[in-house]
PDB file of N, CA, C and O in Angstrom:
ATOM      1  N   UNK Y 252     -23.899   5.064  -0.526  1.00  0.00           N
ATOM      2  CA  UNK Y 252     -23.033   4.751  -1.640  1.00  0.00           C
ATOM      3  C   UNK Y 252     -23.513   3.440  -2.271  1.00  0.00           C
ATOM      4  O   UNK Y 252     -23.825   2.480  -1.567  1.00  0.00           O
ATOM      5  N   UNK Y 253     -23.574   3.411  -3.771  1.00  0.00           N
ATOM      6  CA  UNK Y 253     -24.041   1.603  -4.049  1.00  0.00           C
ATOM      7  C   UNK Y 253     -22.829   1.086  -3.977  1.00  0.00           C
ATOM      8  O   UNK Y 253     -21.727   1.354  -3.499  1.00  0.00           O
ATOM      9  N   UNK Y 254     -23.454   0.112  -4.708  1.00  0.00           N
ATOM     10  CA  UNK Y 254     -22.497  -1.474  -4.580  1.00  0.00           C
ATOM     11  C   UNK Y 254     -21.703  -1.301  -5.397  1.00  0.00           C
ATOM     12  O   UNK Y 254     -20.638  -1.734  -4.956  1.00  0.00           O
ATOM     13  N   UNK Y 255     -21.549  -0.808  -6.621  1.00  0.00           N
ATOM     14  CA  UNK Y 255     -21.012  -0.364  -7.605  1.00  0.00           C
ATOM     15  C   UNK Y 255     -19.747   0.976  -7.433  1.00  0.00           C
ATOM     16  O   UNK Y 255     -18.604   1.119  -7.868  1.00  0.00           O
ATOM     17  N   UNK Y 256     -20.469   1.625  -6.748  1.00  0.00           N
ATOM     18  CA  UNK Y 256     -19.066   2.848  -6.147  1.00  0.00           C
ATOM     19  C   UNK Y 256     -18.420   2.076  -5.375  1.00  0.00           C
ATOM     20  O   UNK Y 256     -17.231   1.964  -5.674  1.00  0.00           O
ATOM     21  N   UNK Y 257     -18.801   1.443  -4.400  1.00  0.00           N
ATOM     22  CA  UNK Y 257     -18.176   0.842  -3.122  1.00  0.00           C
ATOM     23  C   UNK Y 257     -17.033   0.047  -4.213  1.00  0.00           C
ATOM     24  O   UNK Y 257     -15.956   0.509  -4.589  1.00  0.00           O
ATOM     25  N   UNK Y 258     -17.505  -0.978  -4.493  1.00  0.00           N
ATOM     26  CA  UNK Y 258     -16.570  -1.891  -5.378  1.00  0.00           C
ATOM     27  C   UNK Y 258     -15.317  -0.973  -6.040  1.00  0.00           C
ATOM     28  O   UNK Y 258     -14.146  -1.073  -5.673  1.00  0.00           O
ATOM     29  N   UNK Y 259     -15.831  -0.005  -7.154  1.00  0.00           N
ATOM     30  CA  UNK Y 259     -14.938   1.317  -7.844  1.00  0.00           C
ATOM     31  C   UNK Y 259     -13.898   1.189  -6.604  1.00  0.00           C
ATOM     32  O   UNK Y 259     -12.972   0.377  -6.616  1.00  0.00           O
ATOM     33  N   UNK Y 260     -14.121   1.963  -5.678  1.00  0.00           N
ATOM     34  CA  UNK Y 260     -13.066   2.789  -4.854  1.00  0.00           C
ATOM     35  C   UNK Y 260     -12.433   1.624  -4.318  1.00  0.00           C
ATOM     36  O   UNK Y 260     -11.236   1.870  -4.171  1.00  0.00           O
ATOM     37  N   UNK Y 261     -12.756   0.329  -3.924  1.00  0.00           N
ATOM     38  CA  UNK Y 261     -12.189  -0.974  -3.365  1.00  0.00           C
ATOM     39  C   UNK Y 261     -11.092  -1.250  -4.179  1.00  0.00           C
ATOM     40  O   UNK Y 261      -9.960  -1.446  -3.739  1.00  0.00           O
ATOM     41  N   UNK Y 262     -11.553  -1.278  -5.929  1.00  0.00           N
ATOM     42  CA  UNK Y 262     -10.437  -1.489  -6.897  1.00  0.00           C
ATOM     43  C   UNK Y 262      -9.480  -0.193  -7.222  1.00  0.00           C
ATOM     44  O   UNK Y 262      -8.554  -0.556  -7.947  1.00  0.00           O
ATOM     45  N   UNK Y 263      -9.428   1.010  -6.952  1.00  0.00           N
ATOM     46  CA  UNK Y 263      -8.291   2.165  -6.992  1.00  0.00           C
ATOM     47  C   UNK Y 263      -7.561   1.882  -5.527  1.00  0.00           C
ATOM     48  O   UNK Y 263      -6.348   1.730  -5.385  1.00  0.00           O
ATOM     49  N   UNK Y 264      -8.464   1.848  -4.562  1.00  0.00           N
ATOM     50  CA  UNK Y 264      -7.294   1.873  -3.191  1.00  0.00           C
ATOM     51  C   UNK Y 264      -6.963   0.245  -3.176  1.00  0.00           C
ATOM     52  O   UNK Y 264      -5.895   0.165  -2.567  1.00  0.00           O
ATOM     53  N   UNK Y 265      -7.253  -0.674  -3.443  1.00  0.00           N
ATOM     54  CA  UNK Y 265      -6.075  -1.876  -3.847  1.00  0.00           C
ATOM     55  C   UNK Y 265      -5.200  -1.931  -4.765  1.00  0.00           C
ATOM     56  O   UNK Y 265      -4.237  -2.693  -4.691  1.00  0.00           O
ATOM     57  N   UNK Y 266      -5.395  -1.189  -5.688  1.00  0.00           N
ATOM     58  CA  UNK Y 266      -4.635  -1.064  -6.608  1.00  0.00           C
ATOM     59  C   UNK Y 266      -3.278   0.062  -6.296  1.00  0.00           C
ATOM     60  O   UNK Y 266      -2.138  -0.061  -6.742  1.00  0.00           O
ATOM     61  N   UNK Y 267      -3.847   1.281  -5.305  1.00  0.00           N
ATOM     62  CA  UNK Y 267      -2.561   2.025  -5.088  1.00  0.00           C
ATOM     63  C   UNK Y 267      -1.654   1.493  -3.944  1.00  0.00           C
ATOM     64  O   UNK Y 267      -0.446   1.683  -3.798  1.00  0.00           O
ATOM     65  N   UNK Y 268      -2.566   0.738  -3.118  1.00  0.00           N
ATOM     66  CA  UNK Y 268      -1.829  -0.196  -1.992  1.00  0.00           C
ATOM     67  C   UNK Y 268      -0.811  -0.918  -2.849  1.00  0.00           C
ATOM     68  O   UNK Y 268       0.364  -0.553  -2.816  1.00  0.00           O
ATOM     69  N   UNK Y 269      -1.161  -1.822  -3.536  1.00  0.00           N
ATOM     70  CA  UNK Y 269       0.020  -2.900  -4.399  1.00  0.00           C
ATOM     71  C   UNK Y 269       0.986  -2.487  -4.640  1.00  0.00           C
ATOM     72  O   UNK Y 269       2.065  -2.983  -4.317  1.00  0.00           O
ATOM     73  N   UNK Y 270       0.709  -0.850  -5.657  1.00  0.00           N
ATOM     74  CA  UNK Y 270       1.442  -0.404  -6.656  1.00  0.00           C
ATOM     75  C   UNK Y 270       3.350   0.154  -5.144  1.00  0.00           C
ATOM     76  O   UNK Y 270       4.561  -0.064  -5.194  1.00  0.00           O
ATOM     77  N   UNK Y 271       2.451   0.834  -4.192  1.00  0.00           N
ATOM     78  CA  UNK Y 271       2.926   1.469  -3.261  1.00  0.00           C
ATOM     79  C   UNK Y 271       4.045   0.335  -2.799  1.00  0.00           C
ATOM     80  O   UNK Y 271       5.254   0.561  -2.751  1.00  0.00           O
ATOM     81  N   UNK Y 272       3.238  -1.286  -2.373  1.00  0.00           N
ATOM     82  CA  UNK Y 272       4.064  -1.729  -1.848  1.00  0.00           C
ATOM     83  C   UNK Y 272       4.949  -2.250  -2.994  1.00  0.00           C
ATOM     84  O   UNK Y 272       6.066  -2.428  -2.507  1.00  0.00           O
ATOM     85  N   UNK Y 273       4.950  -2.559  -4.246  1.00  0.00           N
ATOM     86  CA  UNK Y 273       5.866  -2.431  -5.355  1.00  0.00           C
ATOM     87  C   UNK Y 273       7.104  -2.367  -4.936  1.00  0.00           C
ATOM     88  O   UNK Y 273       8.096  -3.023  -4.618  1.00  0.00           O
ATOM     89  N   UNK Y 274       6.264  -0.388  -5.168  1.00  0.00           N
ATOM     90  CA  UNK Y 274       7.527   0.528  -5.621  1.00  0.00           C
ATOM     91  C   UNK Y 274       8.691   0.515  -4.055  1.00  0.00           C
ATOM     92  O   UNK Y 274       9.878   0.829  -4.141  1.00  0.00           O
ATOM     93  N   UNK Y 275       7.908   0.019  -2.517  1.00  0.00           N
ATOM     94  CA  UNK Y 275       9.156  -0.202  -1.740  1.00  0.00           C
ATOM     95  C   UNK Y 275       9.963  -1.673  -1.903  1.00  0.00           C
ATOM     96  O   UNK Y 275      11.144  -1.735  -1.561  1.00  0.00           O
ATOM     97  N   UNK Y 276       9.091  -3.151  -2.578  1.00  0.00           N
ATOM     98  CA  UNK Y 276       9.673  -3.945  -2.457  1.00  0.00           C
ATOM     99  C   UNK Y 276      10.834  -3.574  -3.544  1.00  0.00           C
ATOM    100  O   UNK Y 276      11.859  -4.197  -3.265  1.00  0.00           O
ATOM    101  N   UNK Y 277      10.975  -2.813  -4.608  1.00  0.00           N
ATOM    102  CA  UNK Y 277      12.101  -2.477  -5.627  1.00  0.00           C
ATOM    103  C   UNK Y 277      12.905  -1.638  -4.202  1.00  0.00           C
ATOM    104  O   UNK Y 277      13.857  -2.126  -3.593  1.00  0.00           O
ATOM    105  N   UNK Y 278      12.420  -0.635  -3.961  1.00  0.00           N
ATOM    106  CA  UNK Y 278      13.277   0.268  -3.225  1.00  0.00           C
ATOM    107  C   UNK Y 278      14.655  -0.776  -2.288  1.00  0.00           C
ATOM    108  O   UNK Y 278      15.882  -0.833  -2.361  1.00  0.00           O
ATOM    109  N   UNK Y 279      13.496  -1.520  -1.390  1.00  0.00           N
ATOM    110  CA  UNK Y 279      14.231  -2.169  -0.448  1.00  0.00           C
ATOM    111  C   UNK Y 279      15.509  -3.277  -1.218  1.00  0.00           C
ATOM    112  O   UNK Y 279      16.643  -3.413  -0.759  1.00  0.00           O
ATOM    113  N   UNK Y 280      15.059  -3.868  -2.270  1.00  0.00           N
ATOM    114  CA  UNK Y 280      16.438  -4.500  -3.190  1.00  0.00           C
ATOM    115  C   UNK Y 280      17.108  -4.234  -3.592  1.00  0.00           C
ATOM    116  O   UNK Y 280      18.142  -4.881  -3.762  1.00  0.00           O
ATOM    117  N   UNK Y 281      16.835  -2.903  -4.042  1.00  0.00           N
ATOM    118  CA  UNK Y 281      17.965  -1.955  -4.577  1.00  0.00           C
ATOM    119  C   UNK Y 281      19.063  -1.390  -3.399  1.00  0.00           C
ATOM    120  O   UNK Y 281      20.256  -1.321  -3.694  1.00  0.00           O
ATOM    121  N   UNK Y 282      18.552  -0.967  -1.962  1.00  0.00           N
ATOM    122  CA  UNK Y 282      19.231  -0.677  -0.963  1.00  0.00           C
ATOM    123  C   UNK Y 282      20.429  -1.582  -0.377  1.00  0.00           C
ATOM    124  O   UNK Y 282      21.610  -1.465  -0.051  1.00  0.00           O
ATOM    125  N   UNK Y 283      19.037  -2.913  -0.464  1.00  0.00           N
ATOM    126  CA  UNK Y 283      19.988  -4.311  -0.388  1.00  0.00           C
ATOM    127  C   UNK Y 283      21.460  -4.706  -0.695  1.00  0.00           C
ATOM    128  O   UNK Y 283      22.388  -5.131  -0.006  1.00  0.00           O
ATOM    129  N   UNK Y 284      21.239  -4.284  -2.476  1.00  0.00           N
ATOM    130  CA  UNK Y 284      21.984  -5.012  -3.571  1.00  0.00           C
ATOM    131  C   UNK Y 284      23.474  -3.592  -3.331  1.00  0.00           C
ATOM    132  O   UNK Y 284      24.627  -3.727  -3.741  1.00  0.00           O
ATOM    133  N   UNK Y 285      22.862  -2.248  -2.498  1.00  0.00           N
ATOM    134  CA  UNK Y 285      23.997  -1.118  -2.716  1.00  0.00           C
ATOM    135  C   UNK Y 285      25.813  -1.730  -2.473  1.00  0.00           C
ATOM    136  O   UNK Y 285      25.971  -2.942  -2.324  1.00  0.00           O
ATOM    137  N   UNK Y 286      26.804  -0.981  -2.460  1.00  0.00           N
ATOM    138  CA  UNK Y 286      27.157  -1.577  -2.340  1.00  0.00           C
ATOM    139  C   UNK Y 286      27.781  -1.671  -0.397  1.00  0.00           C
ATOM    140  O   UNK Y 286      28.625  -2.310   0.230  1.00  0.00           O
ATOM    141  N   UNK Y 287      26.759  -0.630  -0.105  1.00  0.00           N
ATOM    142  CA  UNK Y 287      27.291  -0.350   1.050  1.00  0.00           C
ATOM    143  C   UNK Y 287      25.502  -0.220   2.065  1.00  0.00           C
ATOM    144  O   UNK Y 287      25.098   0.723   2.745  1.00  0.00           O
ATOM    145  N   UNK Y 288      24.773  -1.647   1.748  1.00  0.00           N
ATOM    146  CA  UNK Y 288      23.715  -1.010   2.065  1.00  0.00           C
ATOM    147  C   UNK Y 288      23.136  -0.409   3.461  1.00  0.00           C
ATOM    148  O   UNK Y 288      23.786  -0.754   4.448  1.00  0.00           O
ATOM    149  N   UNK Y 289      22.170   0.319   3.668  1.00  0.00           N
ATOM    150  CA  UNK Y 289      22.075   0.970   5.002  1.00  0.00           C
ATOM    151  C   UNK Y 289      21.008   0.388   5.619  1.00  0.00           C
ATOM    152  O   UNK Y 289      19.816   0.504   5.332  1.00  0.00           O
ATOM    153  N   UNK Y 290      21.557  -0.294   6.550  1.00  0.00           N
ATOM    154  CA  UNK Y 290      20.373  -0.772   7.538  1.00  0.00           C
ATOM    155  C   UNK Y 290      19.112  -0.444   8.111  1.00  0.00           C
ATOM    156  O   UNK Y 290      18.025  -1.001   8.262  1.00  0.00           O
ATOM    157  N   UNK Y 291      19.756   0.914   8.440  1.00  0.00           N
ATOM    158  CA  UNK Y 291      18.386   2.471   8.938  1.00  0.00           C
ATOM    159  C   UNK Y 291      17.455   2.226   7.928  1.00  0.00           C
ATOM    160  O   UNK Y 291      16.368   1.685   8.133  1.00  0.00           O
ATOM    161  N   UNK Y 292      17.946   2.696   6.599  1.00  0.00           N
ATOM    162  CA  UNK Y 292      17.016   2.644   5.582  1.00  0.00           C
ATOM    163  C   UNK Y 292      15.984   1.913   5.436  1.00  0.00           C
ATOM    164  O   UNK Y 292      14.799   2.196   5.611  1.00  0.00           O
ATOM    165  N   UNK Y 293      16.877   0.153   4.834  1.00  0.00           N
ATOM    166  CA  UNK Y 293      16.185  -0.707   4.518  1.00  0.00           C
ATOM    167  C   UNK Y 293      15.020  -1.356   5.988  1.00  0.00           C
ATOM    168  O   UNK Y 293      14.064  -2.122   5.861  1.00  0.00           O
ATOM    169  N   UNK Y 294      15.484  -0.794   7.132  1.00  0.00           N
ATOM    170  CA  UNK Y 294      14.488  -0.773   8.394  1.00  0.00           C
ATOM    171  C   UNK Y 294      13.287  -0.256   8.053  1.00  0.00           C
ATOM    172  O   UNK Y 294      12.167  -0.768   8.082  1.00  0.00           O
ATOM    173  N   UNK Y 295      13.695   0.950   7.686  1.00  0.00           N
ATOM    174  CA  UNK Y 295      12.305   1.876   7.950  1.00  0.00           C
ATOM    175  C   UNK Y 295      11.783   1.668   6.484  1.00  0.00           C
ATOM    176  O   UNK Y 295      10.552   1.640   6.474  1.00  0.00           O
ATOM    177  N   UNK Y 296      12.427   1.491   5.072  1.00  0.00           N
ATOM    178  CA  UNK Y 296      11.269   1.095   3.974  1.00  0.00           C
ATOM    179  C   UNK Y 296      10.921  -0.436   4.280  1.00  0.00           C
ATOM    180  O   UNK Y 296      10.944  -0.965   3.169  1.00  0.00           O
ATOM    181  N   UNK Y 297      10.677  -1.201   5.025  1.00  0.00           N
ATOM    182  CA  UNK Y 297      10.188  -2.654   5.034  1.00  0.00           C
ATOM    183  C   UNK Y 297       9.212  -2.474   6.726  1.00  0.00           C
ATOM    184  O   UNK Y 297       8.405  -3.297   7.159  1.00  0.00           O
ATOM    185  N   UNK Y 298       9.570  -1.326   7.310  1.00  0.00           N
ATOM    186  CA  UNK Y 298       8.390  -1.055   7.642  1.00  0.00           C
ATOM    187  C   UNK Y 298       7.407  -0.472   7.833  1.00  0.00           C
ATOM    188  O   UNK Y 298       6.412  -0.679   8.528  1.00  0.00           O
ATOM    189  N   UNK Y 299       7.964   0.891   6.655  1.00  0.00           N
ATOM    190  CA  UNK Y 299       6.579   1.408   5.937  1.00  0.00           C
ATOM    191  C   UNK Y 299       6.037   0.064   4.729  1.00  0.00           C
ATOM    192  O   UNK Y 299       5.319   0.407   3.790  1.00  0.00           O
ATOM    193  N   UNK Y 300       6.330  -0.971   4.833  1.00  0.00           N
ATOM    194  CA  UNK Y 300       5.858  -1.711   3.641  1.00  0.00           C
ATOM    195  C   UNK Y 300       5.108  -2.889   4.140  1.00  0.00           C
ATOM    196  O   UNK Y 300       4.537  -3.761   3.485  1.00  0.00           O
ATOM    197  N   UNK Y 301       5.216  -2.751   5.403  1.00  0.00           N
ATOM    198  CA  UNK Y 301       4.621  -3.826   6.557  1.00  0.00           C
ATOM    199  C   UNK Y 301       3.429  -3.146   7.111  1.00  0.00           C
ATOM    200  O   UNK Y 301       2.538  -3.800   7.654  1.00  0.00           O
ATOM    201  N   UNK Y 302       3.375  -1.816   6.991  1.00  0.00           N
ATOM    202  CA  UNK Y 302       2.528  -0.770   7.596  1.00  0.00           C
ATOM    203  C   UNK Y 302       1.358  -0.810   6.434  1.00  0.00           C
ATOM    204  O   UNK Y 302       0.143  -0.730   6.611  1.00  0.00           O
ATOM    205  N   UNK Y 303       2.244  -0.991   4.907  1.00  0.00           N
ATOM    206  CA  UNK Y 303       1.076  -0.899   3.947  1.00  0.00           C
ATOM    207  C   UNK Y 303       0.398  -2.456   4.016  1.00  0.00           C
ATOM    208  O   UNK Y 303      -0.802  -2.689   4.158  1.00  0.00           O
ATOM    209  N   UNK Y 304       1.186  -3.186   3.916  1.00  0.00           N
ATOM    210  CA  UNK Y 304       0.669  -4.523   3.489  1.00  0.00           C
ATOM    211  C   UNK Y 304      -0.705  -5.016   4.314  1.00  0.00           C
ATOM    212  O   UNK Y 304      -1.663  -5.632   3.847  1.00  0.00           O
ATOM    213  N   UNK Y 305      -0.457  -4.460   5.959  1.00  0.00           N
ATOM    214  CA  UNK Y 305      -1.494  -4.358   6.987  1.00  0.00           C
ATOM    215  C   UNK Y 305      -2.934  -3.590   6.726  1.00  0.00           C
ATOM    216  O   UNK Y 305      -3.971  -4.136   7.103  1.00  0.00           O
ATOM    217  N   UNK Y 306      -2.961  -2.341   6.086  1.00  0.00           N
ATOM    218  CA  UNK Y 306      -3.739  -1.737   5.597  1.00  0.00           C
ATOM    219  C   UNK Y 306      -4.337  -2.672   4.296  1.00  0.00           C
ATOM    220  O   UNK Y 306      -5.447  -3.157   4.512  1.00  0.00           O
ATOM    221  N   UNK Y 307      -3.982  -2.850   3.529  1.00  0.00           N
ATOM    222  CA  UNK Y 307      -4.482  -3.971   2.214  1.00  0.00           C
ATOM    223  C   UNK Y 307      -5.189  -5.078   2.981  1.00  0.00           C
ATOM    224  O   UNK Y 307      -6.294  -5.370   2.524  1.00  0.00           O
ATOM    225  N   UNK Y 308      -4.731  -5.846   4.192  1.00  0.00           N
ATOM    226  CA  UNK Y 308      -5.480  -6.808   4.699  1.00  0.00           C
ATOM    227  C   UNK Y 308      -6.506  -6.518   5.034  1.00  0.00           C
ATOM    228  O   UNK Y 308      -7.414  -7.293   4.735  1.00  0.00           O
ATOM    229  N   UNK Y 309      -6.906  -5.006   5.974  1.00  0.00           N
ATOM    230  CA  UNK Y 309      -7.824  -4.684   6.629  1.00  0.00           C
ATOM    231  C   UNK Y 309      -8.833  -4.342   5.656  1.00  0.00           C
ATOM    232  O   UNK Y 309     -10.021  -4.475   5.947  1.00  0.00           O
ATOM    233  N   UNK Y 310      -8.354  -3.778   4.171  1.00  0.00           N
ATOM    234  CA  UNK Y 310      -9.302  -3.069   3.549  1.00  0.00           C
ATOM    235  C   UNK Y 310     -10.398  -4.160   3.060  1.00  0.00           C
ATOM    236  O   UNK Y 310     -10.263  -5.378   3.177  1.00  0.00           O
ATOM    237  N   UNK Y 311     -11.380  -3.567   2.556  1.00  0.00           N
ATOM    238  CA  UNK Y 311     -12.878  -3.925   1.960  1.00  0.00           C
ATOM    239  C   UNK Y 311     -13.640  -2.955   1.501  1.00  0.00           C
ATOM    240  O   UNK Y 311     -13.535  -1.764   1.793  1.00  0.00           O
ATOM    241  N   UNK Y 312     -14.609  -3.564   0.603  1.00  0.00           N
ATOM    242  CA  UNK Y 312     -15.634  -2.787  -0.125  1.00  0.00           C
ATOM    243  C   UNK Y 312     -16.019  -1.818   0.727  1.00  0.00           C
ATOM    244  O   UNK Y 312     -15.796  -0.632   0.484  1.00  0.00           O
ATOM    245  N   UNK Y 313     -16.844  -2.368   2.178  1.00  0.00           N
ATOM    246  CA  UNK Y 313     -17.412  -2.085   3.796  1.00  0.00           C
ATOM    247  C   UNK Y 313     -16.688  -1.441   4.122  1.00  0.00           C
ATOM    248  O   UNK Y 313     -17.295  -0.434   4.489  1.00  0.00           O
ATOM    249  N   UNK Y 314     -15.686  -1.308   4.260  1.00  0.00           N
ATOM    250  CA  UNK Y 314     -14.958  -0.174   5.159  1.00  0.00           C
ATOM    251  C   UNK Y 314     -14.317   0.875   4.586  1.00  0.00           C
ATOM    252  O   UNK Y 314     -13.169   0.898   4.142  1.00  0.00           O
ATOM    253  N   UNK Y 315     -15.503   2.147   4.638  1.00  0.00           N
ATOM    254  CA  UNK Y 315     -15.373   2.951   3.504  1.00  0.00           C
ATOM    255  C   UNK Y 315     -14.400   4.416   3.963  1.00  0.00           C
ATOM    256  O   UNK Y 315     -13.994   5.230   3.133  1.00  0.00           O
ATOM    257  N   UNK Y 316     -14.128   4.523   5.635  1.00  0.00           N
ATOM    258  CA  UNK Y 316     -13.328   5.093   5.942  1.00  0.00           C
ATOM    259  C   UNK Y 316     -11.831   4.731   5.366  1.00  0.00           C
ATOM    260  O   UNK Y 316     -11.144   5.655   4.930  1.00  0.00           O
ATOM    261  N   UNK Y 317     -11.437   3.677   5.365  1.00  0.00           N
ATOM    262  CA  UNK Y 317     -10.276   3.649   4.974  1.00  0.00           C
ATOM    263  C   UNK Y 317     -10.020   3.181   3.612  1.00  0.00           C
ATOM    264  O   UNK Y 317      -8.894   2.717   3.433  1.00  0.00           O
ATOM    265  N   UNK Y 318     -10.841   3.202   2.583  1.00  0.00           N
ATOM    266  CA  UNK Y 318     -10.949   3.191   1.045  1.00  0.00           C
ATOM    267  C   UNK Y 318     -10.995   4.640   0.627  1.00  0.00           C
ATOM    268  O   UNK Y 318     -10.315   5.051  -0.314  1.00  0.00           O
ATOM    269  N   UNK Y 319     -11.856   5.467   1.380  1.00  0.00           N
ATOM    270  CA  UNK Y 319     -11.655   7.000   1.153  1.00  0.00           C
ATOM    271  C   UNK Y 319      -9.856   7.402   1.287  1.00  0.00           C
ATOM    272  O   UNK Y 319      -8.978   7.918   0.595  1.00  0.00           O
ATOM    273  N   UNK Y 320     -10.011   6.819   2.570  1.00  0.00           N
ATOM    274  CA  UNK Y 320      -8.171   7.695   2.765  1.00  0.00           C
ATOM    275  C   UNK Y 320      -7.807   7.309   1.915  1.00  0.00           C
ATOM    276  O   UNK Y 320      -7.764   8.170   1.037  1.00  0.00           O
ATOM    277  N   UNK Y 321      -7.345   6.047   1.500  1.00  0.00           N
ATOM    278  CA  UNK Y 321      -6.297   6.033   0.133  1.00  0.00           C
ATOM    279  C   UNK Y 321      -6.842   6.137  -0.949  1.00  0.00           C
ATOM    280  O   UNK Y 321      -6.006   5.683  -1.731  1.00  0.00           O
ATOM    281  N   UNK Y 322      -7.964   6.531  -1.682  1.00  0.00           N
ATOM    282  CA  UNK Y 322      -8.240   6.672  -3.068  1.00  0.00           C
ATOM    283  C   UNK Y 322      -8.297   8.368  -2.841  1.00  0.00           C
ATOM    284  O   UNK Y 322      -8.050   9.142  -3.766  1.00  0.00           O
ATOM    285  N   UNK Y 323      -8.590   8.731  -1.730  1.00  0.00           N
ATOM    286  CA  UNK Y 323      -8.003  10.683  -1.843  1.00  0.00           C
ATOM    287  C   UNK Y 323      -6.511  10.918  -1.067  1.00  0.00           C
ATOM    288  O   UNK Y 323      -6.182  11.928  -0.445  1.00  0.00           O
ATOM    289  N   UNK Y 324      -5.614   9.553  -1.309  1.00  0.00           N
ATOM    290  CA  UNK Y 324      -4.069  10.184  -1.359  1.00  0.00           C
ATOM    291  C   UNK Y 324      -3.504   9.668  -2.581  1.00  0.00           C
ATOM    292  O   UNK Y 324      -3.847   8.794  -3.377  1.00  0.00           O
ATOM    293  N   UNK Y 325      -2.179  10.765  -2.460  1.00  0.00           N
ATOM    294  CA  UNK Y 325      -1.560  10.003  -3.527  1.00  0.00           C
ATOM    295  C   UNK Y 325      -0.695   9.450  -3.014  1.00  0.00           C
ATOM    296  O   UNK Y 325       0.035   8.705  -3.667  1.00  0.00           O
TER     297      UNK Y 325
END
């Protein structure tokens, strides 16, 4: 792969990482702000969002196993 793809796919799977953890940091405030919010919930979206944030650290250009997985998910 060049340097140039490598980079490409580095910038879509950081970019869907972010977007992902976004759309739970809204989720989790909104659960927050309910008026009855649910603990279970806001558990398990902050740590699927801890699960993503971990993945974003690990990622790199170089590590093309896990730039594949997330630029072929949605």
């Amino acid at each position: 792969m060049t340097t140039i793809r490598k980079w490409a796919n580095y910038d879509v799977a950081r970019n869907r990482l972010l977007m992902q953890i976004s759309k739970l940091d809204h989720s989790i405030d909104q659960e927050q702000s309910a008026t009855a919010p649910d603990a279970e919930k806001i558990d398990a979206l902050e740590n699927e969002q801890s699960a993503l944030i971990d993945q974003s650290d690990m990622l790199s250009p170089d590590h093309l196993d896990l730039t594949s997985k997330i630029t072929s998910s949605e």
